[in-house]
């Protein structure tokens, strides 16, 4: 039976798991810790962990990055701790011109060493095709890589720490208390990032996959990782407020991007798929879109009321998306594209547009508390850039 | 001394409990079992935290889910084992031992029935305890409240091979198990498994007859936690 939190509006069908205490969900209850915890003490705890894990390696930690606003924030906070990070990125092949600009600027602005992994694109596309067919998910192969490659790099180079940004299982559904100091583990990756889908289930059914291209899709053996590599989430140690902190990254040259599906111009800015096919499939699988996550987050941060949230949802939930460029990138024929809409997008096919949807730049539906967190942003000019240096954006 | 883990499983999903009052979601049971196996835990207790809200539909639906799990780690199961029909159903699953809690507080003969069926070595009693105004109280899941520890039926206790003693107040908090609980006379002659905020330091448990510790929430919070 569906149960809804009276504060935030999330229901117990949330994919990360959900529970209630009375009428309030654990996500809302855990959010209250942000106002109760002594964050100065939490920072001291973070510094203790950095000290505990310090090794003779050239780099003190790995920071996995996409070129997202959150990455800018994480890097800036880590540098305040006077440690030397190595930025590790996996090419999703989904970045647009803004995305590449942001990724390259992140590395050059902070002047840090970086590793960018370009997976075999044929294998990658084959896995995406299977993922779309079996799980109605476009990003699973990327999630597999993004959550394992940085850990491989840390293990292979003797870097003792991987620092991730926000822990979504805490932020969204309150699965753990901040005080639990939950770390990134093989279990957590499979449960929260991969939704219990391992790479081996994306092979088969005629998939043309060479297994030697798959090694980085798998998490390293935990027996080998042992005590050598720890993965911590910064959100357990810093008072986490994504919209506010993402806004601050403008100072480092981060470029936000306008999109039709949400008011949040920072999260996943620069992705050609996040607010199009990925958002559509999220609705298909779970019955809600990314805008719901943003509304819930802002209600909890008290920047909007439930009534404001409903107005935003009314405005954004039915926004159509143009997904044809994604299927063209994937090499799917026109008939294959139509078959997918007719047979796989059962609940969401009314949200598919047959042409590029103009960006809605009106902001009259947003309350001042949200508008204060937004800045002038751009529209992308070119999508699905295989590899870019991001030097052309003005 | 064995090192094990407790999993709370209800309505097809696993939860973690904090202080016996707050339940946070955890995840799918098979994924949890797979990883506990990689962490080399010696045993896993799967408990349905029914807390006075059990019915046949929920019980048999959970049992159906549990019949699909795969694990090479020894499993124990408890939560809702009130009658012979349920025991007979559970008997066909791959649980090495069955755990009884509220039946320890009643005159029911379900424990003796089960013992005759599968042997004493497979019977484990579970005693969730906490201090209320300096009196030690035991949780009765049928009544969903804490009652005097004197309510425990000694005859039923004698039929258990081992007893799980849970410090309810310390559940979900590291290194906070209240060792004073074990001073109670009930625990003098039995093999004890401790749970609820346990400490991994074996030295702490040397003086008592402790055969195993069960770690609840924390075991999945860090990689390879048992070795940390």
Coordinates of C-alpha atoms in Angstrom, one line a residue:
Chain A
X1 CA 0.0 0.0 0.0
X2 CA 1.4 3.4 -1.0
X3 CA 2.2 5.7 1.9
X4 CA 3.3 9.3 1.5
X5 CA 5.3 11.5 3.8
X6 CA 3.2 14.4 4.9
X7 CA 6.2 16.8 4.9
X8 CA 8.2 16.1 1.7
X9 CA 5.7 14.1 -0.4
X10 CA 8.0 11.1 -1.2
X11 CA 6.3 7.8 -1.2
X12 CA 7.4 4.4 0.0
X13 CA 8.0 3.3 -3.6
X14 CA 11.3 5.2 -3.6
X15 CA 13.9 3.0 -5.3
X16 CA 16.5 3.6 -2.5
X17 CA 14.2 2.1 0.1
X18 CA 11.9 3.9 2.5
X19 CA 10.5 3.8 6.0
X20 CA 8.5 6.0 8.3
X21 CA 8.3 6.9 11.9
X22 CA 4.7 7.9 12.4
X23 CA 3.7 10.2 9.6
X24 CA 7.3 11.4 8.8
X25 CA 9.7 9.6 6.5
X26 CA 13.2 8.8 7.7
X27 CA 14.5 11.1 5.0
X28 CA 12.9 14.1 6.7
X29 CA 13.8 12.9 10.1
X30 CA 17.5 12.4 9.1
X31 CA 17.5 15.8 7.4
X32 CA 16.8 17.4 10.8
X33 CA 20.3 16.2 11.9
X34 CA 21.6 19.0 9.7
X35 CA 20.3 21.5 12.2
X36 CA 21.2 19.5 15.3
X37 CA 24.7 18.2 14.7
X38 CA 27.8 20.2 15.7
X39 CA 29.4 20.5 12.2
X40 CA 32.6 21.9 13.6
X41 CA 33.0 18.6 15.4
X42 CA 32.1 16.7 12.2
X43 CA 34.9 18.5 10.4
X44 CA 37.4 17.6 13.2
X45 CA 36.3 14.0 12.6
X46 CA 37.0 14.3 8.9
X47 CA 40.4 15.7 9.6
X48 CA 41.0 12.7 11.9
X49 CA 40.1 10.3 9.1
X50 CA 42.5 12.1 6.7
X51 CA 45.2 11.8 9.3
X52 CA 44.5 8.1 9.9
X53 CA 44.6 7.3 6.2
X54 CA 47.7 9.4 5.3
X55 CA 50.3 7.3 3.5
X56 CA 53.4 7.8 1.5
X57 CA 51.5 8.0 -1.8
X58 CA 52.0 11.1 -3.9
X59 CA 48.2 11.6 -3.8
X60 CA 46.3 11.6 -0.5
X61 CA 43.0 10.8 -2.1
X62 CA 41.1 10.2 -5.3
X63 CA 38.1 12.4 -6.1
X64 CA 35.8 10.9 -8.7
X65 CA 34.5 13.7 -11.0
X66 CA 32.0 14.2 -13.8
X67 CA 32.5 18.0 -14.1
X68 CA 29.4 18.5 -12.1
X69 CA 28.9 21.5 -9.7
X70 CA 29.1 19.1 -6.8
X71 CA 32.6 18.1 -8.0
X72 CA 33.7 21.7 -7.9
X73 CA 32.4 22.0 -4.4
X74 CA 34.0 18.7 -3.2
X75 CA 37.4 19.7 -4.7
X76 CA 37.3 23.1 -3.2
X77 CA 36.5 21.7 0.2
X78 CA 39.1 18.9 0.0
X79 CA 41.8 21.5 -0.9
X80 CA 40.9 23.4 2.2
X81 CA 42.1 20.3 4.1
X82 CA 45.6 20.8 2.6
X83 CA 45.7 17.4 0.9
X84 CA 46.7 16.5 -2.6
X85 CA 43.8 14.9 -4.6
X86 CA 43.9 13.0 -7.9
X87 CA 40.8 13.7 -10.0
X88 CA 39.5 10.6 -11.7
X89 CA 36.9 10.8 -14.4
X90 CA 35.1 8.3 -16.7
X91 CA 34.0 9.6 -20.1
X92 CA 30.3 8.9 -20.3
X93 CA 30.3 10.1 -24.0
X94 CA 27.1 12.0 -22.9
X95 CA 28.6 15.4 -22.3
X96 CA 27.6 18.4 -24.3
X97 CA 29.7 21.5 -24.9
X98 CA 28.9 22.9 -21.4
X99 CA 29.8 19.5 -19.8
X100 CA 33.2 19.4 -21.4
X101 CA 33.9 23.0 -20.5
X102 CA 33.0 22.3 -16.9
X103 CA 35.1 19.1 -16.7
X104 CA 38.2 20.7 -18.3
X105 CA 37.8 23.9 -16.3
X106 CA 37.6 21.9 -13.1
X107 CA 41.0 20.4 -13.7
X108 CA 42.7 23.6 -14.9
X109 CA 41.1 26.0 -12.5
X110 CA 42.3 24.0 -9.5
X111 CA 45.4 22.9 -11.3
X112 CA 45.2 19.3 -10.3
X113 CA 46.4 16.0 -11.8
X114 CA 43.7 14.0 -13.4
X115 CA 43.0 10.7 -15.1
X116 CA 40.2 10.4 -17.7
X117 CA 39.2 6.9 -18.7
X118 CA 37.6 6.4 -22.2
X119 CA 35.9 3.0 -22.2
X120 CA 35.6 1.1 -25.4
X121 CA 32.7 2.8 -27.0
X122 CA 31.3 -0.2 -28.9
X123 CA 31.2 -2.3 -25.7
X124 CA 29.7 0.7 -23.8
X125 CA 26.9 1.2 -26.3
X126 CA 26.2 -2.6 -26.4
X127 CA 25.8 -2.6 -22.6
X128 CA 23.5 0.5 -22.8
X129 CA 21.3 -1.2 -25.4
X130 CA 20.9 -4.3 -23.1
X131 CA 20.3 -2.0 -20.1
X132 CA 17.6 -0.2 -22.0
X133 CA 16.0 -3.4 -23.0
X134 CA 16.2 -5.3 -19.7
X135 CA 16.0 -2.5 -17.1
X136 CA 14.7 0.6 -18.9
X137 CA 17.9 2.3 -17.7
X138 CA 20.3 4.3 -19.8
X139 CA 23.0 5.1 -17.2
X140 CA 23.7 1.7 -15.6
X141 CA 26.9 1.0 -17.6
X142 CA 28.1 4.5 -16.8
X143 CA 27.3 4.1 -13.1
X144 CA 29.2 0.7 -13.1
X145 CA 32.3 2.5 -14.4
X146 CA 32.0 5.8 -12.4
X147 CA 31.6 3.9 -9.1
X148 CA 34.4 1.3 -9.8
X149 CA 37.1 2.9 -11.9
X150 CA 38.2 5.5 -9.3
X151 CA 38.5 2.7 -6.7
X152 CA 40.6 0.6 -9.1
X153 CA 42.9 3.7 -9.5
X154 CA 43.1 4.2 -5.8
X155 CA 44.0 0.5 -5.2
X156 CA 46.5 0.2 -8.0
X157 CA 48.3 3.4 -7.1
X158 CA 48.3 2.9 -3.4
X159 CA 46.0 5.9 -2.7
X160 CA 44.3 5.2 0.6
X161 CA 41.1 7.3 0.3
X162 CA 38.4 8.0 -2.2
X163 CA 36.3 11.0 -1.4
X164 CA 32.8 11.1 -2.8
X165 CA 30.4 14.0 -2.4
X166 CA 26.8 13.5 -1.2
X167 CA 25.5 10.2 -0.1
X168 CA 22.1 10.0 -1.8
X169 CA 20.9 7.2 0.4
X170 CA 21.3 9.5 3.4
X171 CA 20.2 12.7 1.6
X172 CA 17.1 11.4 0.0
X173 CA 15.7 8.6 2.2
X174 CA 17.6 8.8 5.4
X175 CA 18.9 5.3 5.2
X176 CA 21.6 6.0 7.7
X177 CA 22.4 8.7 10.2
X178 CA 25.2 11.1 9.4
X179 CA 26.8 9.8 12.6
X180 CA 26.9 6.3 11.1
X181 CA 29.7 7.6 8.8
X182 CA 28.7 5.1 6.2
X183 CA 31.4 4.5 3.7
X184 CA 31.3 3.5 0.0
X185 CA 31.3 -0.3 -0.1
X186 CA 30.8 -2.9 -2.7
X187 CA 27.4 -3.6 -1.0
X188 CA 26.4 0.0 -1.0
X189 CA 27.4 0.5 -4.7
X190 CA 25.3 -2.5 -5.8
X191 CA 22.4 -1.5 -3.6
X192 CA 22.3 2.2 -4.2
X193 CA 24.2 3.0 -7.4
X194 CA 23.4 0.0 -9.5
X195 CA 20.0 -1.0 -8.1
X196 CA 21.2 -4.5 -7.7
X197 CA 22.2 -4.9 -11.3
X198 CA 25.7 -6.3 -11.9
X199 CA 27.5 -6.0 -15.2
X200 CA 27.2 -9.7 -16.0
X201 CA 23.4 -9.3 -16.4
X202 CA 24.1 -6.7 -19.2
X203 CA 25.8 -9.3 -21.3
X204 CA 24.1 -12.0 -23.3
X205 CA 21.1 -12.0 -25.5
X206 CA 23.3 -11.6 -28.5
X207 CA 25.4 -8.7 -27.0
X208 CA 28.7 -8.3 -28.9
X209 CA 30.9 -7.8 -25.9
X210 CA 34.6 -8.6 -25.5
X211 CA 35.1 -9.5 -21.9
X212 CA 38.6 -7.9 -21.7
X213 CA 36.8 -4.5 -22.0
X214 CA 34.7 -5.2 -18.9
X215 CA 37.3 -5.3 -16.2
X216 CA 36.7 -1.7 -14.9
X217 CA 33.0 -2.2 -14.9
X218 CA 33.5 -4.6 -11.9
X219 CA 34.4 -3.4 -8.4
X220 CA 37.7 -4.6 -7.2
X221 CA 37.7 -7.6 -4.9
X222 CA 37.0 -6.5 -1.4
X223 CA 39.5 -9.0 -0.2
X224 CA 42.2 -7.1 -2.1
X225 CA 40.9 -3.8 -1.0
X226 CA 40.8 -4.7 2.7
X227 CA 42.0 -1.9 4.8
X228 CA 43.9 -0.3 1.9
X229 CA 41.2 1.9 0.4
X230 CA 38.4 3.7 2.2
X231 CA 35.6 5.5 0.4
X232 CA 34.1 8.3 2.4
X233 CA 31.2 10.7 1.7
X234 CA 31.8 14.4 2.4
X235 CA 28.2 14.9 3.2
X236 CA 28.7 13.0 6.5
X237 CA 31.1 15.7 7.7
X238 CA 29.9 18.9 6.1
X239 CA 26.5 20.4 6.4
X240 CA 25.2 19.5 2.9
X241 CA 23.0 21.9 1.0
X242 CA 23.4 21.1 -2.7
X243 CA 21.6 24.2 -4.2
X244 CA 23.5 26.7 -2.1
X245 CA 26.9 25.0 -2.4
X246 CA 26.4 24.5 -6.1
X247 CA 25.6 28.1 -6.6
X248 CA 28.9 29.0 -4.9
X249 CA 30.9 27.0 -7.6
X250 CA 30.1 29.8 -10.1
X251 CA 33.1 31.5 -8.5
X252 CA 35.3 28.8 -9.8
X253 CA 34.1 29.1 -13.4
X254 CA 31.4 26.4 -13.3
X255 CA 28.8 27.0 -16.0
X256 CA 25.2 26.1 -15.1
X257 CA 22.8 24.9 -17.9
X258 CA 19.2 25.7 -18.5
X259 CA 16.9 22.8 -19.0
X260 CA 13.2 22.2 -19.3
X261 CA 12.8 19.5 -16.7
X262 CA 13.9 21.3 -13.5
X263 CA 14.7 24.7 -12.1
X264 CA 18.0 23.3 -10.8
X265 CA 20.6 24.6 -13.3
X266 CA 23.5 23.1 -11.5
X267 CA 23.0 19.3 -10.9
X268 CA 24.2 17.4 -13.9
X269 CA 24.6 20.5 -16.0
X270 CA 26.3 19.5 -19.2
X271 CA 24.7 16.1 -19.7
X272 CA 22.9 15.3 -22.9
X273 CA 20.8 12.5 -21.3
X274 CA 20.2 13.3 -17.6
X275 CA 17.1 15.4 -18.1
X276 CA 16.0 13.7 -21.2
X277 CA 16.1 9.9 -21.7
X278 CA 17.3 9.3 -18.1
X279 CA 14.5 11.4 -16.6
X280 CA 11.9 9.8 -18.8
X281 CA 13.0 6.3 -17.8
X282 CA 13.1 7.3 -14.2
X283 CA 9.4 8.2 -14.6
X284 CA 8.8 4.9 -16.4
X285 CA 10.4 2.8 -13.6
X286 CA 9.4 4.7 -10.5
X287 CA 6.5 7.0 -11.5
X288 CA 8.3 10.3 -10.7
X289 CA 10.9 12.5 -12.3
X290 CA 14.0 14.3 -11.2
X291 CA 12.0 17.4 -10.5
X292 CA 10.4 15.6 -7.6
X293 CA 13.8 15.0 -6.0
X294 CA 14.6 18.7 -6.3
X295 CA 11.3 19.7 -4.9
X296 CA 11.6 17.4 -1.9
X297 CA 15.2 18.7 -1.3
X298 CA 14.0 22.3 -1.3
X299 CA 11.0 21.6 1.0
X300 CA 13.4 20.0 3.5
X301 CA 15.8 23.0 3.3
X302 CA 12.7 25.2 3.9
X303 CA 13.3 27.3 0.8
X304 CA 9.8 26.3 -0.5
X305 CA 6.6 25.2 1.1
X306 CA 4.6 22.1 0.0
X307 CA 2.3 24.4 -1.8
X308 CA 5.2 26.0 -3.7
X309 CA 6.4 22.4 -4.4
X310 CA 3.1 21.4 -5.9
X311 CA 3.1 24.5 -8.2
X312 CA 6.6 23.6 -9.4
X313 CA 5.6 20.0 -10.0
X314 CA 2.5 21.1 -11.9
X315 CA 4.7 23.3 -14.1
X316 CA 7.5 20.8 -14.7
X317 CA 6.2 17.2 -14.4
X318 CA 4.6 17.1 -17.9
X319 CA 7.5 18.7 -19.7
X320 CA 8.2 16.8 -22.9
X321 CA 11.7 15.6 -23.9
X322 CA 13.3 15.0 -27.2
X323 CA 15.1 11.7 -27.0
X324 CA 15.7 10.9 -30.7
X325 CA 19.3 12.3 -30.6
X326 CA 20.1 9.7 -27.9
X327 CA 18.9 6.8 -30.0
X328 CA 20.8 8.2 -33.0
X329 CA 23.9 8.3 -30.9
X330 CA 23.3 4.8 -29.9
X331 CA 22.9 3.7 -33.5
X332 CA 19.3 2.6 -33.2
X333 CA 17.3 2.6 -36.4
X334 CA 14.1 4.7 -36.8
X335 CA 12.0 1.6 -36.5
X336 CA 13.9 0.5 -33.4
X337 CA 13.4 3.9 -31.9
X338 CA 9.6 3.8 -32.6
X339 CA 9.5 0.2 -31.2
X340 CA 11.1 1.4 -28.0
X341 CA 8.6 4.2 -27.5
X342 CA 5.6 2.0 -28.3
X343 CA 6.6 -1.1 -26.3
X344 CA 9.0 0.1 -23.5
X345 CA 7.8 3.6 -22.7
X346 CA 4.4 2.4 -21.6
X347 CA 3.8 5.0 -18.9
X348 CA 5.8 7.8 -20.4
X349 CA 5.3 7.8 -24.1
X350 CA 3.1 10.9 -23.9
X351 CA 6.2 12.8 -22.6
X352 CA 8.2 12.1 -25.8
X353 CA 8.5 15.0 -28.2
X354 CA 9.1 14.5 -31.9
X355 CA 11.2 17.6 -32.2
X356 CA 13.6 19.6 -30.2
X357 CA 11.8 21.4 -27.3
X358 CA 12.6 25.1 -26.9
X359 CA 14.0 25.9 -23.5
X360 CA 11.4 27.5 -21.2
X361 CA 13.2 30.5 -19.7
X362 CA 10.3 31.8 -17.6
X363 CA 10.8 31.8 -13.8
X364 CA 7.6 33.3 -12.6
X365 CA 6.5 30.0 -10.9
X366 CA 9.6 30.0 -8.6
X367 CA 9.6 31.6 -5.2
X368 CA 12.2 34.3 -4.4
X369 CA 14.1 31.9 -2.0
X370 CA 14.9 29.6 -5.1
X371 CA 15.5 32.5 -7.4
X372 CA 18.1 33.8 -5.0
X373 CA 20.0 30.6 -5.6
X374 CA 19.9 30.8 -9.4
X375 CA 22.2 32.7 -11.8
X376 CA 22.3 33.4 -15.5
X377 CA 22.8 30.2 -17.3
X378 CA 23.4 28.9 -20.8
X379 CA 21.8 26.5 -23.3
X380 CA 23.9 23.9 -24.8
X381 CA 24.9 24.2 -28.5
X382 CA 26.1 20.7 -29.2
X383 CA 25.2 17.4 -27.6
X384 CA 26.9 14.0 -27.3
X385 CA 30.5 15.2 -27.8
X386 CA 32.7 12.1 -27.7
X387 CA 35.7 13.9 -26.4
X388 CA 36.0 17.7 -25.9
X389 CA 38.5 20.1 -24.5
X390 CA 35.7 22.7 -23.8
X391 CA 37.6 25.8 -24.9
X392 CA 35.0 27.3 -27.2
X393 CA 32.3 28.4 -24.7
X394 CA 32.0 32.1 -24.0
Chain B
X1 CA 34.1 -16.9 19.6
X2 CA 32.0 -16.6 16.5
X3 CA 31.2 -13.3 14.8
X4 CA 27.8 -13.0 13.1
X5 CA 25.3 -10.5 11.9
X6 CA 21.6 -9.8 12.4
X7 CA 19.3 -8.8 9.6
X8 CA 15.9 -7.5 10.2
X9 CA 13.6 -8.7 7.4
X10 CA 10.0 -7.6 7.0
X11 CA 7.6 -7.5 4.0
X12 CA 10.3 -8.6 1.6
X13 CA 12.8 -5.9 2.6
X14 CA 15.6 -5.5 5.1
X15 CA 15.7 -2.8 7.8
X16 CA 18.2 -1.7 10.4
X17 CA 17.0 -0.8 13.9
X18 CA 18.3 2.0 16.1
X19 CA 17.5 1.9 19.8
X20 CA 14.6 -0.5 19.3
X21 CA 12.4 2.4 18.1
X22 CA 13.7 3.7 14.8
X23 CA 13.8 1.5 11.7
X24 CA 15.8 2.7 8.7
X25 CA 15.6 0.9 5.3
X26 CA 18.6 -1.2 4.4
X27 CA 18.2 -3.2 1.2
X28 CA 17.5 -6.4 -0.7
X29 CA 18.3 -9.5 1.3
X30 CA 20.2 -11.5 -1.3
X31 CA 22.7 -8.6 -1.8
X32 CA 23.2 -8.3 1.9
X33 CA 23.8 -12.0 2.3
X34 CA 26.3 -12.0 -0.6
X35 CA 28.3 -9.3 1.0
X36 CA 28.2 -10.6 4.5
X37 CA 29.5 -13.9 3.1
X38 CA 32.4 -11.9 1.5
X39 CA 33.1 -10.4 4.9
X40 CA 33.4 -13.9 6.3
X41 CA 30.7 -13.7 9.0
X42 CA 30.3 -17.0 10.8
X43 CA 26.5 -16.9 11.1
X44 CA 23.6 -14.7 10.1
X45 CA 20.3 -14.3 12.1
X46 CA 17.4 -13.2 10.1
X47 CA 14.7 -11.7 12.3
X48 CA 11.2 -10.6 11.4
X49 CA 10.6 -7.6 13.7
X50 CA 6.9 -8.1 13.9
X51 CA 6.4 -6.2 17.1
X52 CA 2.8 -7.2 17.7
X53 CA 1.8 -6.6 14.1
X54 CA 2.0 -10.0 12.5
X55 CA -0.4 -11.9 10.3
X56 CA -0.4 -15.1 8.2
X57 CA -0.3 -13.2 4.9
X58 CA 2.8 -11.2 5.9
X59 CA 4.5 -14.3 7.5
X60 CA 4.0 -16.6 4.5
X61 CA 4.9 -13.9 2.0
X62 CA 8.2 -13.3 3.8
X63 CA 8.8 -17.1 4.0
X64 CA 8.2 -17.3 0.2
X65 CA 10.9 -14.6 -0.3
X66 CA 13.3 -16.3 2.1
X67 CA 12.8 -19.6 0.3
X68 CA 14.6 -18.0 -2.7
X69 CA 17.7 -16.9 -0.9
X70 CA 21.1 -18.5 -1.5
X71 CA 23.7 -18.5 1.2
X72 CA 26.5 -20.7 2.3
X73 CA 26.8 -19.0 5.7
X74 CA 24.8 -20.7 8.4
X75 CA 21.4 -19.0 8.8
X76 CA 19.0 -18.7 11.8
X77 CA 15.5 -17.5 11.5
X78 CA 13.0 -16.0 14.0
X79 CA 10.1 -13.7 14.2
X80 CA 6.5 -15.0 14.2
X81 CA 7.2 -18.7 15.1
X82 CA 4.0 -19.0 17.2
X83 CA 2.3 -22.1 15.9
X84 CA 2.9 -25.6 14.5
X85 CA 1.8 -24.6 11.0
X86 CA 4.5 -21.9 10.8
X87 CA 7.1 -24.2 12.2
X88 CA 6.3 -26.9 9.7
X89 CA 6.5 -24.4 6.8
X90 CA 9.8 -23.0 8.0
X91 CA 11.3 -26.4 8.6
X92 CA 11.5 -27.0 4.9
X93 CA 13.8 -24.0 4.4
X94 CA 17.6 -24.0 4.8
X95 CA 17.8 -22.5 8.3
X96 CA 20.1 -24.2 10.6
X97 CA 18.5 -22.9 13.7
X98 CA 15.2 -21.3 14.7
X99 CA 14.9 -18.3 17.1
X100 CA 12.1 -17.9 19.6
X101 CA 11.4 -14.7 21.5
X102 CA 7.9 -14.1 22.8
X103 CA 7.4 -17.9 23.2
X104 CA 10.0 -17.8 26.0
X105 CA 7.5 -15.6 27.9
X106 CA 4.5 -17.9 27.6
X107 CA 3.4 -21.3 28.5
X108 CA 3.1 -22.3 24.9
X109 CA 4.6 -25.7 24.0
X110 CA 5.8 -24.6 20.6
X111 CA 9.4 -24.7 21.7
X112 CA 9.1 -28.2 22.9
X113 CA 7.3 -29.2 19.7
X114 CA 10.1 -27.7 17.7
X115 CA 12.8 -29.2 19.8
X116 CA 11.3 -32.7 19.3
X117 CA 11.2 -32.0 15.6
X118 CA 14.7 -30.6 14.9
X119 CA 16.7 -31.1 18.1
X120 CA 17.8 -28.9 20.9
X121 CA 21.0 -27.7 19.1
X122 CA 18.8 -25.9 16.6
X123 CA 16.8 -23.9 19.2
X124 CA 17.9 -20.4 20.0
X125 CA 16.1 -18.1 22.5
X126 CA 16.1 -14.4 21.9
X127 CA 15.9 -12.0 24.9
X128 CA 15.7 -8.3 24.0
X129 CA 16.4 -6.3 27.2
X130 CA 16.7 -2.8 28.5
X131 CA 16.8 -1.1 31.8
X132 CA 13.7 0.9 32.7
X133 CA 14.1 2.8 36.0
X134 CA 17.1 0.5 36.8
X135 CA 14.9 -2.6 36.4
X136 CA 15.8 -5.0 33.7
X137 CA 12.8 -5.5 31.4
X138 CA 12.3 -7.9 28.5
X139 CA 10.5 -7.2 25.3
X140 CA 7.4 -9.1 24.6
X141 CA 6.8 -8.9 20.8
X142 CA 3.2 -10.2 21.0
X143 CA 2.2 -7.4 23.4
X144 CA 4.7 -5.0 21.8
X145 CA 5.9 -3.8 25.2
X146 CA 8.6 -4.3 27.7
X147 CA 7.6 -6.5 30.7
X148 CA 9.4 -7.7 33.8
X149 CA 12.3 -10.1 33.2
X150 CA 10.6 -12.5 35.7
X151 CA 8.0 -13.2 33.0
X152 CA 10.5 -15.4 31.2
X153 CA 9.5 -19.0 31.4
X154 CA 12.5 -20.9 32.8
X155 CA 11.3 -24.2 31.4
X156 CA 11.4 -22.7 27.9
X157 CA 14.8 -21.3 28.5
X158 CA 16.1 -24.7 29.4
X159 CA 15.0 -26.0 26.0
X160 CA 17.3 -23.5 24.2
X161 CA 20.8 -24.4 23.2
X162 CA 21.9 -20.8 23.1
X163 CA 20.4 -17.4 24.1
X164 CA 20.7 -14.2 22.1
X165 CA 20.8 -11.3 24.6
X166 CA 20.1 -8.0 22.9
X167 CA 20.7 -4.7 24.6
X168 CA 17.8 -2.8 23.0
X169 CA 19.0 0.7 24.1
X170 CA 22.4 0.3 22.5
X171 CA 21.1 -1.1 19.2
X172 CA 22.7 0.7 16.2
X173 CA 25.4 2.4 18.3
X174 CA 28.9 1.0 18.2
X175 CA 30.7 -0.3 21.3
X176 CA 27.9 0.4 23.7
X177 CA 26.5 -3.0 24.8
X178 CA 25.8 -2.8 28.5
X179 CA 27.7 -5.7 30.1
X180 CA 25.8 -5.4 33.4
X181 CA 22.9 -7.1 31.6
X182 CA 24.8 -10.3 31.6
X183 CA 25.1 -10.3 35.4
X184 CA 21.5 -11.5 35.7
X185 CA 21.2 -15.0 37.0
X186 CA 19.3 -16.2 33.9
X187 CA 22.6 -16.0 31.9
X188 CA 24.9 -17.8 34.3
X189 CA 24.6 -21.3 32.9
X190 CA 23.6 -20.7 29.3
X191 CA 25.7 -20.2 26.2
X192 CA 25.2 -16.5 25.3
X193 CA 25.2 -14.6 22.0
X194 CA 25.3 -10.9 22.5
X195 CA 23.8 -8.3 20.2
X196 CA 23.0 -4.6 20.3
X197 CA 25.9 -2.2 20.1
X198 CA 28.5 -4.9 20.5
X199 CA 32.2 -4.3 20.6
X200 CA 34.4 -6.4 18.4
X201 CA 37.1 -6.6 21.1
X202 CA 37.0 -10.3 22.2
X203 CA 38.7 -9.5 25.5
X204 CA 35.6 -7.8 26.8
X205 CA 33.6 -11.0 26.6
X206 CA 36.2 -13.4 28.1
X207 CA 34.7 -13.6 31.6
X208 CA 31.2 -14.4 30.4
X209 CA 30.1 -17.6 28.7
X210 CA 29.8 -15.8 25.3
X211 CA 30.0 -17.9 22.3
X212 CA 29.1 -15.4 19.6
X213 CA 28.5 -11.7 18.9
X214 CA 26.0 -10.5 16.5
X215 CA 26.6 -7.2 14.8
X216 CA 23.5 -5.4 13.6
X217 CA 23.6 -2.3 11.4
X218 CA 27.3 -1.5 11.4
X219 CA 28.5 -4.6 9.6
X220 CA 27.6 -3.1 6.2
X221 CA 28.6 0.5 6.9
X222 CA 32.2 0.0 6.1
X223 CA 34.1 -2.3 3.7
X224 CA 35.3 -5.5 5.3
X225 CA 34.1 -4.2 8.7
X226 CA 34.9 -7.4 10.6
X227 CA 38.6 -6.9 9.9
X228 CA 38.6 -3.3 10.9

